[in-house]
PDB file of C-alpha atoms in Angstrom:
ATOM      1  CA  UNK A  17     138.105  47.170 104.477  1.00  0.00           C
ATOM      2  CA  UNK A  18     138.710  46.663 108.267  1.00  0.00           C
ATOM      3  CA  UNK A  19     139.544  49.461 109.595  1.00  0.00           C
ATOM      4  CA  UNK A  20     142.637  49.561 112.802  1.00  0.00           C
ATOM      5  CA  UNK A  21     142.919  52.402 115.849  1.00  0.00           C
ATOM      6  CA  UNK A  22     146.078  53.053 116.748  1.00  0.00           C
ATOM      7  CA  UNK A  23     147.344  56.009 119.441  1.00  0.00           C
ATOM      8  CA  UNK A  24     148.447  59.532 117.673  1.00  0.00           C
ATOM      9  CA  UNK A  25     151.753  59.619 119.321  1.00  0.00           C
ATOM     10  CA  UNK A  26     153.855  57.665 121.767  1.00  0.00           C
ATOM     11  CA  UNK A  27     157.173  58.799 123.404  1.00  0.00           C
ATOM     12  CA  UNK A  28     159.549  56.305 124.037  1.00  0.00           C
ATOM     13  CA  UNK A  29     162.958  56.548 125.949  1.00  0.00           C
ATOM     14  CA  UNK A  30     166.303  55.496 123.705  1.00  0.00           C
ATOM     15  CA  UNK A  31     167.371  52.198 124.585  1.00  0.00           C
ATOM     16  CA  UNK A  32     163.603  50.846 126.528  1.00  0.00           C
ATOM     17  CA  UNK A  33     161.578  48.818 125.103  1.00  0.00           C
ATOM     18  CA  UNK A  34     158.144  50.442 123.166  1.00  0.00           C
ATOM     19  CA  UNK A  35     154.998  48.795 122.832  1.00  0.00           C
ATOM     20  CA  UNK A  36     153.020  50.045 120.000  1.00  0.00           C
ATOM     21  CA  UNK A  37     149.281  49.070 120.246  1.00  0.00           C
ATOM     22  CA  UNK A  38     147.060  48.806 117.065  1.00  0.00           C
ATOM     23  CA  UNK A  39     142.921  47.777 117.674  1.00  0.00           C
ATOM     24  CA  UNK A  40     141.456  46.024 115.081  1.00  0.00           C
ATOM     25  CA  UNK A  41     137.938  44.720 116.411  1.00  0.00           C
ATOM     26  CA  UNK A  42     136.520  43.773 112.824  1.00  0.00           C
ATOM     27  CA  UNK A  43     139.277  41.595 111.334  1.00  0.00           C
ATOM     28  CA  UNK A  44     138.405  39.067 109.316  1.00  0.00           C
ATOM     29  CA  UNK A  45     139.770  35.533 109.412  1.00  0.00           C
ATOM     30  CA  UNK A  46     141.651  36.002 106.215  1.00  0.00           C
ATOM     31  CA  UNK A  47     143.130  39.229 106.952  1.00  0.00           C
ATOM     32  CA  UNK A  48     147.205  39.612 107.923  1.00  0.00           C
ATOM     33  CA  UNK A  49     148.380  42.273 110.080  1.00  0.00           C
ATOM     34  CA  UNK A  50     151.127  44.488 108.459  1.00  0.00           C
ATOM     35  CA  UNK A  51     153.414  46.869 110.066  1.00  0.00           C
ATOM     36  CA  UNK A  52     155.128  49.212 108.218  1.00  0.00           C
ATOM     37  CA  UNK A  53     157.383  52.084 108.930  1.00  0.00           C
ATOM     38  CA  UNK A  54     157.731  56.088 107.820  1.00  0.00           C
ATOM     39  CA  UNK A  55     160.805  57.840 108.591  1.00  0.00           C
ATOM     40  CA  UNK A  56     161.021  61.193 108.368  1.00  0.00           C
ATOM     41  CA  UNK A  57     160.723  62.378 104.255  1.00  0.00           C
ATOM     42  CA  UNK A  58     161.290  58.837 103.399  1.00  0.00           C
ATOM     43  CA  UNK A  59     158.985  56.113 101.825  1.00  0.00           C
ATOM     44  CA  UNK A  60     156.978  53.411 104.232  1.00  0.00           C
ATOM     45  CA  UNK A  61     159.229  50.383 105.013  1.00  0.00           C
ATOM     46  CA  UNK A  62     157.766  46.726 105.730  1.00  0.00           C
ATOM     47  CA  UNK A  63     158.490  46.076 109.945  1.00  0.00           C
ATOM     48  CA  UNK A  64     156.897  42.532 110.442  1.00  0.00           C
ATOM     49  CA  UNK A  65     153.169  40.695 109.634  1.00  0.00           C
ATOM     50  CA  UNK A  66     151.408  37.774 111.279  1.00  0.00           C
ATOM     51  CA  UNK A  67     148.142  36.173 111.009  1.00  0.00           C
ATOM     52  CA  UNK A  68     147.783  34.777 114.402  1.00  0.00           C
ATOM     53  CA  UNK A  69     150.938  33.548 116.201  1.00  0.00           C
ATOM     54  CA  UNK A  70     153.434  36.314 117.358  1.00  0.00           C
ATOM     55  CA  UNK A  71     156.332  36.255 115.438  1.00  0.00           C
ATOM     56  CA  UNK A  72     159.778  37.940 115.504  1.00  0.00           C
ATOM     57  CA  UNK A  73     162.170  39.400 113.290  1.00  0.00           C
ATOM     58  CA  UNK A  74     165.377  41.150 113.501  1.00  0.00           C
ATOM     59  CA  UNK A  75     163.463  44.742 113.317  1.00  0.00           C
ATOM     60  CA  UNK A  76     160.886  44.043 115.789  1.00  0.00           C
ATOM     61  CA  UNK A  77     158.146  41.200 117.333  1.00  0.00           C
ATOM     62  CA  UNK A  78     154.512  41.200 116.589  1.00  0.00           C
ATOM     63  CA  UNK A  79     152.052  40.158 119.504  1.00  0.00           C
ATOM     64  CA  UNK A  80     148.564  39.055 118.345  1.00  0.00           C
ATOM     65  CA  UNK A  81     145.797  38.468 121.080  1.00  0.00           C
ATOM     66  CA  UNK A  82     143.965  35.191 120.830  1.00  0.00           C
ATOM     67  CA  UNK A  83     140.749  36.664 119.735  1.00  0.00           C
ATOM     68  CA  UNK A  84     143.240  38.811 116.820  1.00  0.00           C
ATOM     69  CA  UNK A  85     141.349  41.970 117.598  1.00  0.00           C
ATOM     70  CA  UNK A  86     144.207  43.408 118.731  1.00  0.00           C
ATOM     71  CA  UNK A  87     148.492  43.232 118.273  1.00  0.00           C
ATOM     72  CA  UNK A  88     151.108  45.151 119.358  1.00  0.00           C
ATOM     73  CA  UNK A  89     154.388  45.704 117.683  1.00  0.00           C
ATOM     74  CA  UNK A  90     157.374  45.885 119.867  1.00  0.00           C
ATOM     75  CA  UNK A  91     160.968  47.439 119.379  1.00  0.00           C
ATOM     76  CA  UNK A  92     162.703  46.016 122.399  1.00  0.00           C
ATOM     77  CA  UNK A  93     165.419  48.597 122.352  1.00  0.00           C
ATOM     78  CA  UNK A  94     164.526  52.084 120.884  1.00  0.00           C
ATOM     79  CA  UNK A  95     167.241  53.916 119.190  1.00  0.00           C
ATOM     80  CA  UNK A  96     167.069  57.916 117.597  1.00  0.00           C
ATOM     81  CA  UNK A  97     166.967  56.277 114.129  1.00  0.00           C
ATOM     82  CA  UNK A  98     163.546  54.632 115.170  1.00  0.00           C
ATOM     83  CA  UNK A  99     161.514  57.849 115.512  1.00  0.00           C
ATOM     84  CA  UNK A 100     158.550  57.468 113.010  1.00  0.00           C
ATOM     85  CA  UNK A 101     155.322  56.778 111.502  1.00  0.00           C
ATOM     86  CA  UNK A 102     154.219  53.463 112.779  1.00  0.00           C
ATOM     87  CA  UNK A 103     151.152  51.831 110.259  1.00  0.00           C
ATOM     88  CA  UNK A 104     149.276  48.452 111.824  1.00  0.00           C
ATOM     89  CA  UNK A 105     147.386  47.636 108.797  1.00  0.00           C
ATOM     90  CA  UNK A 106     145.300  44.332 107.667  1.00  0.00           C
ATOM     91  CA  UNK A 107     146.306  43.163 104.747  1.00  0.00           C
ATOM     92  CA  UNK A 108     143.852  40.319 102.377  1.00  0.00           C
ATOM     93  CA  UNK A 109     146.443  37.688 100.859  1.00  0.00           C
ATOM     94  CA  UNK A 110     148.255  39.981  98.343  1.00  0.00           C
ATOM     95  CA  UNK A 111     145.738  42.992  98.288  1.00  0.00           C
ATOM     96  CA  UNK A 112     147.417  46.849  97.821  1.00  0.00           C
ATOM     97  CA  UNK A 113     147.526  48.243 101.782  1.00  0.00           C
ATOM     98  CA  UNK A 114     145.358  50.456 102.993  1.00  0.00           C
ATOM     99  CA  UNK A 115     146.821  53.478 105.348  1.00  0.00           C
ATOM    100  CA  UNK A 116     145.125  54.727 108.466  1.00  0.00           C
ATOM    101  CA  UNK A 117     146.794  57.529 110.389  1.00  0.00           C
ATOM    102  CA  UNK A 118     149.226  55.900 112.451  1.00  0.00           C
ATOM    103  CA  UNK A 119     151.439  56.280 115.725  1.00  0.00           C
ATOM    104  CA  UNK A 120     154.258  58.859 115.565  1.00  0.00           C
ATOM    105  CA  UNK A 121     156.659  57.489 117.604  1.00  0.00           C
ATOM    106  CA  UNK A 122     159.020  59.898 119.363  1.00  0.00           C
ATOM    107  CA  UNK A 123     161.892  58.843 121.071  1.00  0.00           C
ATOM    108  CA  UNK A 124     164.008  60.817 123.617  1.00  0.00           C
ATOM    109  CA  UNK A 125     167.940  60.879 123.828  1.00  0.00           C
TER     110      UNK A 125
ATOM    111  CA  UNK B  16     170.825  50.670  94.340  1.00  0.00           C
ATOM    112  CA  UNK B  17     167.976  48.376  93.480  1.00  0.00           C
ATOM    113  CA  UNK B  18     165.212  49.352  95.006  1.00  0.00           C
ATOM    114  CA  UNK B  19     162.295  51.791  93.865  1.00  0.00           C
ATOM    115  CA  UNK B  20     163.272  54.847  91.946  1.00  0.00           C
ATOM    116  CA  UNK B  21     161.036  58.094  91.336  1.00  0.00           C
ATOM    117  CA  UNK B  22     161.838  60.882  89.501  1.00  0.00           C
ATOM    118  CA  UNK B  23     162.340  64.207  89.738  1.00  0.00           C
ATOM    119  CA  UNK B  24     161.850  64.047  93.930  1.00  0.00           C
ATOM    120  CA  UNK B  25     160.721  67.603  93.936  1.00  0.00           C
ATOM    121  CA  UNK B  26     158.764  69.469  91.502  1.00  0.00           C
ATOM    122  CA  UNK B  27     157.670  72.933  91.574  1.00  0.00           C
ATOM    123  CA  UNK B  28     154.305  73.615  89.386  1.00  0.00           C
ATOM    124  CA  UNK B  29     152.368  76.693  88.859  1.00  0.00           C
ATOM    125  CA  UNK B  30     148.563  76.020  88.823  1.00  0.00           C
ATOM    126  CA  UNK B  31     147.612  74.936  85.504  1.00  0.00           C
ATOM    127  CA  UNK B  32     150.851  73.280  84.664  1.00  0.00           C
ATOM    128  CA  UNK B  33     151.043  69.806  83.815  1.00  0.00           C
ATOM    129  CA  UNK B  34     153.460  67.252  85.497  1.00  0.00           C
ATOM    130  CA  UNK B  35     154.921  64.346  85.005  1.00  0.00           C
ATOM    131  CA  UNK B  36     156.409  61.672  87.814  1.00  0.00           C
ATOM    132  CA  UNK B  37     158.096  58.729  86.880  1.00  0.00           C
ATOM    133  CA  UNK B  38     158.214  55.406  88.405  1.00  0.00           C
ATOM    134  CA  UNK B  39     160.996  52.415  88.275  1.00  0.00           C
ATOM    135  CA  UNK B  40     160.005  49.754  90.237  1.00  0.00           C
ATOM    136  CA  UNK B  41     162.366  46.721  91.605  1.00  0.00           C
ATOM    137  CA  UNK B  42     163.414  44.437  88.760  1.00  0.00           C
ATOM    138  CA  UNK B  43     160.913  41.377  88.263  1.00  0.00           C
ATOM    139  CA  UNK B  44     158.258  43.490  90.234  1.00  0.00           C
ATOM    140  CA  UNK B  45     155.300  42.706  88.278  1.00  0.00           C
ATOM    141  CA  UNK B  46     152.958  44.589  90.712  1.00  0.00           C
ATOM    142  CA  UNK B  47     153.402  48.633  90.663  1.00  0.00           C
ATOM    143  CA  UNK B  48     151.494  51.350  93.012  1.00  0.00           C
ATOM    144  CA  UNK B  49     150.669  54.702  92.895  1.00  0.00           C
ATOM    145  CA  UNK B  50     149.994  56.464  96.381  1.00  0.00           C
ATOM    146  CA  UNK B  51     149.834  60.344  97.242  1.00  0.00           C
ATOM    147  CA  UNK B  52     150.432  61.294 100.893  1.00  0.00           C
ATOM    148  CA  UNK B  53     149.753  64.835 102.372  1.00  0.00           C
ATOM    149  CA  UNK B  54     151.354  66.313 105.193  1.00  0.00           C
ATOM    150  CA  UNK B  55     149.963  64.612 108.767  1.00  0.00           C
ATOM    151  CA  UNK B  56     148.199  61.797 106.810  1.00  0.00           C
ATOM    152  CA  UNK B  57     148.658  58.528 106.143  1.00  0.00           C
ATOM    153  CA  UNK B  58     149.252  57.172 102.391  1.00  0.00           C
ATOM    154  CA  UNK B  59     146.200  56.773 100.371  1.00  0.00           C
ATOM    155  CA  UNK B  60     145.520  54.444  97.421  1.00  0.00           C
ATOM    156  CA  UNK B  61     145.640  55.526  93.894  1.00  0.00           C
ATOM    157  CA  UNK B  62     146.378  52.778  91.381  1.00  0.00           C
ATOM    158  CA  UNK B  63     148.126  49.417  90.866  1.00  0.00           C
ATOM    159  CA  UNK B  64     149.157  47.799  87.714  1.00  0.00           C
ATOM    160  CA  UNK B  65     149.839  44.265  87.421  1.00  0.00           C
ATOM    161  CA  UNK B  66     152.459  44.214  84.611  1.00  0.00           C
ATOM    162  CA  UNK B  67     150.931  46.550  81.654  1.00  0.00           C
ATOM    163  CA  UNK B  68     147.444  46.358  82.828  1.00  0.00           C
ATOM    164  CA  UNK B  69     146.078  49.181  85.539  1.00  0.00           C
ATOM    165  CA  UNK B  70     143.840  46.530  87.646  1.00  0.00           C
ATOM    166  CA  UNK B  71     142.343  49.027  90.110  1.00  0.00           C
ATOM    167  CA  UNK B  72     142.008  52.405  90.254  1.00  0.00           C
ATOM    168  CA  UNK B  73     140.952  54.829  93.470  1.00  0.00           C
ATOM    169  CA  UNK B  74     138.114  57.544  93.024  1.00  0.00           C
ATOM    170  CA  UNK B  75     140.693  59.886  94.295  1.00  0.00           C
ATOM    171  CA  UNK B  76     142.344  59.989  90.823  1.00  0.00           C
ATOM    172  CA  UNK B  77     139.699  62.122  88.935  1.00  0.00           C
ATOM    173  CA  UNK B  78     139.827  62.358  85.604  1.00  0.00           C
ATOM    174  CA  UNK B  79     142.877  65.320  85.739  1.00  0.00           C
ATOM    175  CA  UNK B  80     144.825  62.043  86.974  1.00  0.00           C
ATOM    176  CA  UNK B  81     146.671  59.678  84.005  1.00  0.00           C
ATOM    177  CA  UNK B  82     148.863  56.523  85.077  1.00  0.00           C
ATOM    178  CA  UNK B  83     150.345  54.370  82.980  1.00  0.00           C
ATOM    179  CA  UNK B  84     153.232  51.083  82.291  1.00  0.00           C
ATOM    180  CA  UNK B  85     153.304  50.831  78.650  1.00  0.00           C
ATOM    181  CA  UNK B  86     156.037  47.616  78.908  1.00  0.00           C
ATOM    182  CA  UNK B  87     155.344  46.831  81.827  1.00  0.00           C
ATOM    183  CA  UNK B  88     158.150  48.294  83.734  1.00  0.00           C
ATOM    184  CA  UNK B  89     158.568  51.718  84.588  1.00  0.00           C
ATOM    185  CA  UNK B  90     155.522  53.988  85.033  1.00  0.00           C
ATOM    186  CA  UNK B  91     154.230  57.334  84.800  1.00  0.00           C
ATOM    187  CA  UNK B  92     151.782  59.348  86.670  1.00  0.00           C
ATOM    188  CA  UNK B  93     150.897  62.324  84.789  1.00  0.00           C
ATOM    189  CA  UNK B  94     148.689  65.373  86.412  1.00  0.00           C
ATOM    190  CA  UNK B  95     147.072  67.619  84.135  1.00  0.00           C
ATOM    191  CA  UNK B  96     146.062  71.508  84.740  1.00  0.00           C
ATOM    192  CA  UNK B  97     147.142  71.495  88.586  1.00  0.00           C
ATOM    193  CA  UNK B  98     145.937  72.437  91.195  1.00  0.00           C
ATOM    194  CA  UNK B  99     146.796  73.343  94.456  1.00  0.00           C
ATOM    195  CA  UNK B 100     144.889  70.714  96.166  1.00  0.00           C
ATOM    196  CA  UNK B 101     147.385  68.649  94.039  1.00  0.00           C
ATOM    197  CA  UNK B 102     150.111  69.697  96.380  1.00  0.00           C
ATOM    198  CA  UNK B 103     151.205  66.167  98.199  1.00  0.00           C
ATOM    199  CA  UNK B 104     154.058  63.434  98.150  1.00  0.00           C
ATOM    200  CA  UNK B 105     153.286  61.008  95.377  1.00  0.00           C
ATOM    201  CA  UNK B 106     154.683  57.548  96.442  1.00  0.00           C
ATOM    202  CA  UNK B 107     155.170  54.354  94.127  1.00  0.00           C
ATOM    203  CA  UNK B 108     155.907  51.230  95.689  1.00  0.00           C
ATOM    204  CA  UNK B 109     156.388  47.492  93.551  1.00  0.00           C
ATOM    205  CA  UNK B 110     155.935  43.944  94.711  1.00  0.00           C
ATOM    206  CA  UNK B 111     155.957  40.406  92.961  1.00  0.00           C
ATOM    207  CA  UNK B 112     152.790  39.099  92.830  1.00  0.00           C
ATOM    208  CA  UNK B 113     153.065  35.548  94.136  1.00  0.00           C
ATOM    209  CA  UNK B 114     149.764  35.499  95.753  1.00  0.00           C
ATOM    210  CA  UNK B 115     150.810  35.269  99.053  1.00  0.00           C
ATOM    211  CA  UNK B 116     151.298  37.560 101.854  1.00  0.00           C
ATOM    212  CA  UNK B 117     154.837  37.279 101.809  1.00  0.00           C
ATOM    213  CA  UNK B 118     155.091  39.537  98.562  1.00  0.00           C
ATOM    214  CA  UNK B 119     156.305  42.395 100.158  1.00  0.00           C
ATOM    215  CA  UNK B 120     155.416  45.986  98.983  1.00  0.00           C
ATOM    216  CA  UNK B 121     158.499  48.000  98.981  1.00  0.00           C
ATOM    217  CA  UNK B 122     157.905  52.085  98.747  1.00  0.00           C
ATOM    218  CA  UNK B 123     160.191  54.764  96.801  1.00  0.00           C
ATOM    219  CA  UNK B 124     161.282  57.895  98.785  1.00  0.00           C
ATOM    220  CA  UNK B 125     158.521  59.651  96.951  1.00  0.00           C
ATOM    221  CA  UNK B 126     158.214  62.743  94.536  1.00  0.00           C
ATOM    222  CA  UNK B 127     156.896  66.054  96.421  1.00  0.00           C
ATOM    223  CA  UNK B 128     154.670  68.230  94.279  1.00  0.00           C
ATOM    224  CA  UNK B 129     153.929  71.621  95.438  1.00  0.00           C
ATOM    225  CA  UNK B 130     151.581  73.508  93.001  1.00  0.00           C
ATOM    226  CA  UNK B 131     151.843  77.439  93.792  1.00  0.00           C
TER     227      UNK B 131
END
């Protein structure tokens, strides 16, 4: 599977925007980029995917460079409540996901 | 609530034991995960069954390791003669399987094990 790099940590101030980056150098053509989520003690949660245009929900927007071997996910206001796990993962068509480490995102008050 | 339910969330083994974790995905999921998560790491890939049948399986779950979905609903993970290397957060997550990227994998709040 290609593999991502993503930052151990980021801090964040509440209410600025955060840019999560996530390398991913060997993608393949086929593969989506996933975001999910990990609150503290709680289950992952599904943020946003793209393949290669950014795209935008009401959680978040996904920026994927031209070449897709890189994105970024970005909260354009962080709250308290968005203090987690970050996971940029690529994702085959409807394949399980595969985990890396992620970005602990901590955000200060 | 209709999302994914596991049961018990905490369990307290001794080493040896054998445990049980149940799984109930979202209704009409016909895809159902398996994923154990220790502390400071990232989920990692057991098992996925689509419907009854267990498609894949990781080499992480060693022969002490037993999942099944009899009907094709609710599952079971079953770990025999723990140990304490067992110790993690065992996470089951259920999506439809449409064959697009869309079908979202949605994650339980996971059942801790800790084998003493």
């Amino acid at each position: 599977d290609a593999k991502t790099t993503q930052p151990n940590s980021m801090e964040s101030n509440e209410e600025e925007p955060v840019h999560l980056p996530c390398n991913h150098s060997t993608i393949s053509g086929t593969d989506y980029i996933h975001w999910y989520r990990q609150l503290p003690s709680q289950g992952p949660e599904y943020v946003i995917h793209g393949l290669t245009s950014n795209v935008n929900n009401r959680m978040a927007s996904l920026a994927i460079a031209e070449d897709r071997k890189s994105s970024t996910l970005i909260l354009h206001r962080a709250t308290l409540r968005d203090a987690a796990v970050y996971y940029c993962i690529l994702r085959y068509a409807g394949n399980m996901l595969t985990f890396g480490g992620g970005t602990r995102l901590m955000v200060k008050p | 609530d209709t999302g994914v339910s596991q049961d018990p969330r905490h369990k307290i083994t001794k080493r040896g034991q054998n445990v049980t974790f149940r799984c109930d995905p979202i209704s009409e999921h016909n895809r159902l995960y398996w994923y154990r998560q220790t502390l400071g790491q990232g989920p990692e890939f057991l098992t996925y069954f689509q419907n009854e049948a267990q498609l894949e399986k990781s080499r992480l779950l060693s022969n002490r390791f037993s999942a099944e979905r009899p009907k094709g609903s609710f599952s079971t993970l079953e770990i025999q003669r723990t140990e304490q290397g067992d110790s993690a957060m065992y996470l089951c997550a259920s999506s439809q399987r449409t064959g697009a990227v869309r079908n979202t994998i949605y994650f339980g709040e996971g059942s801790w094990l800790t084998v003493v």
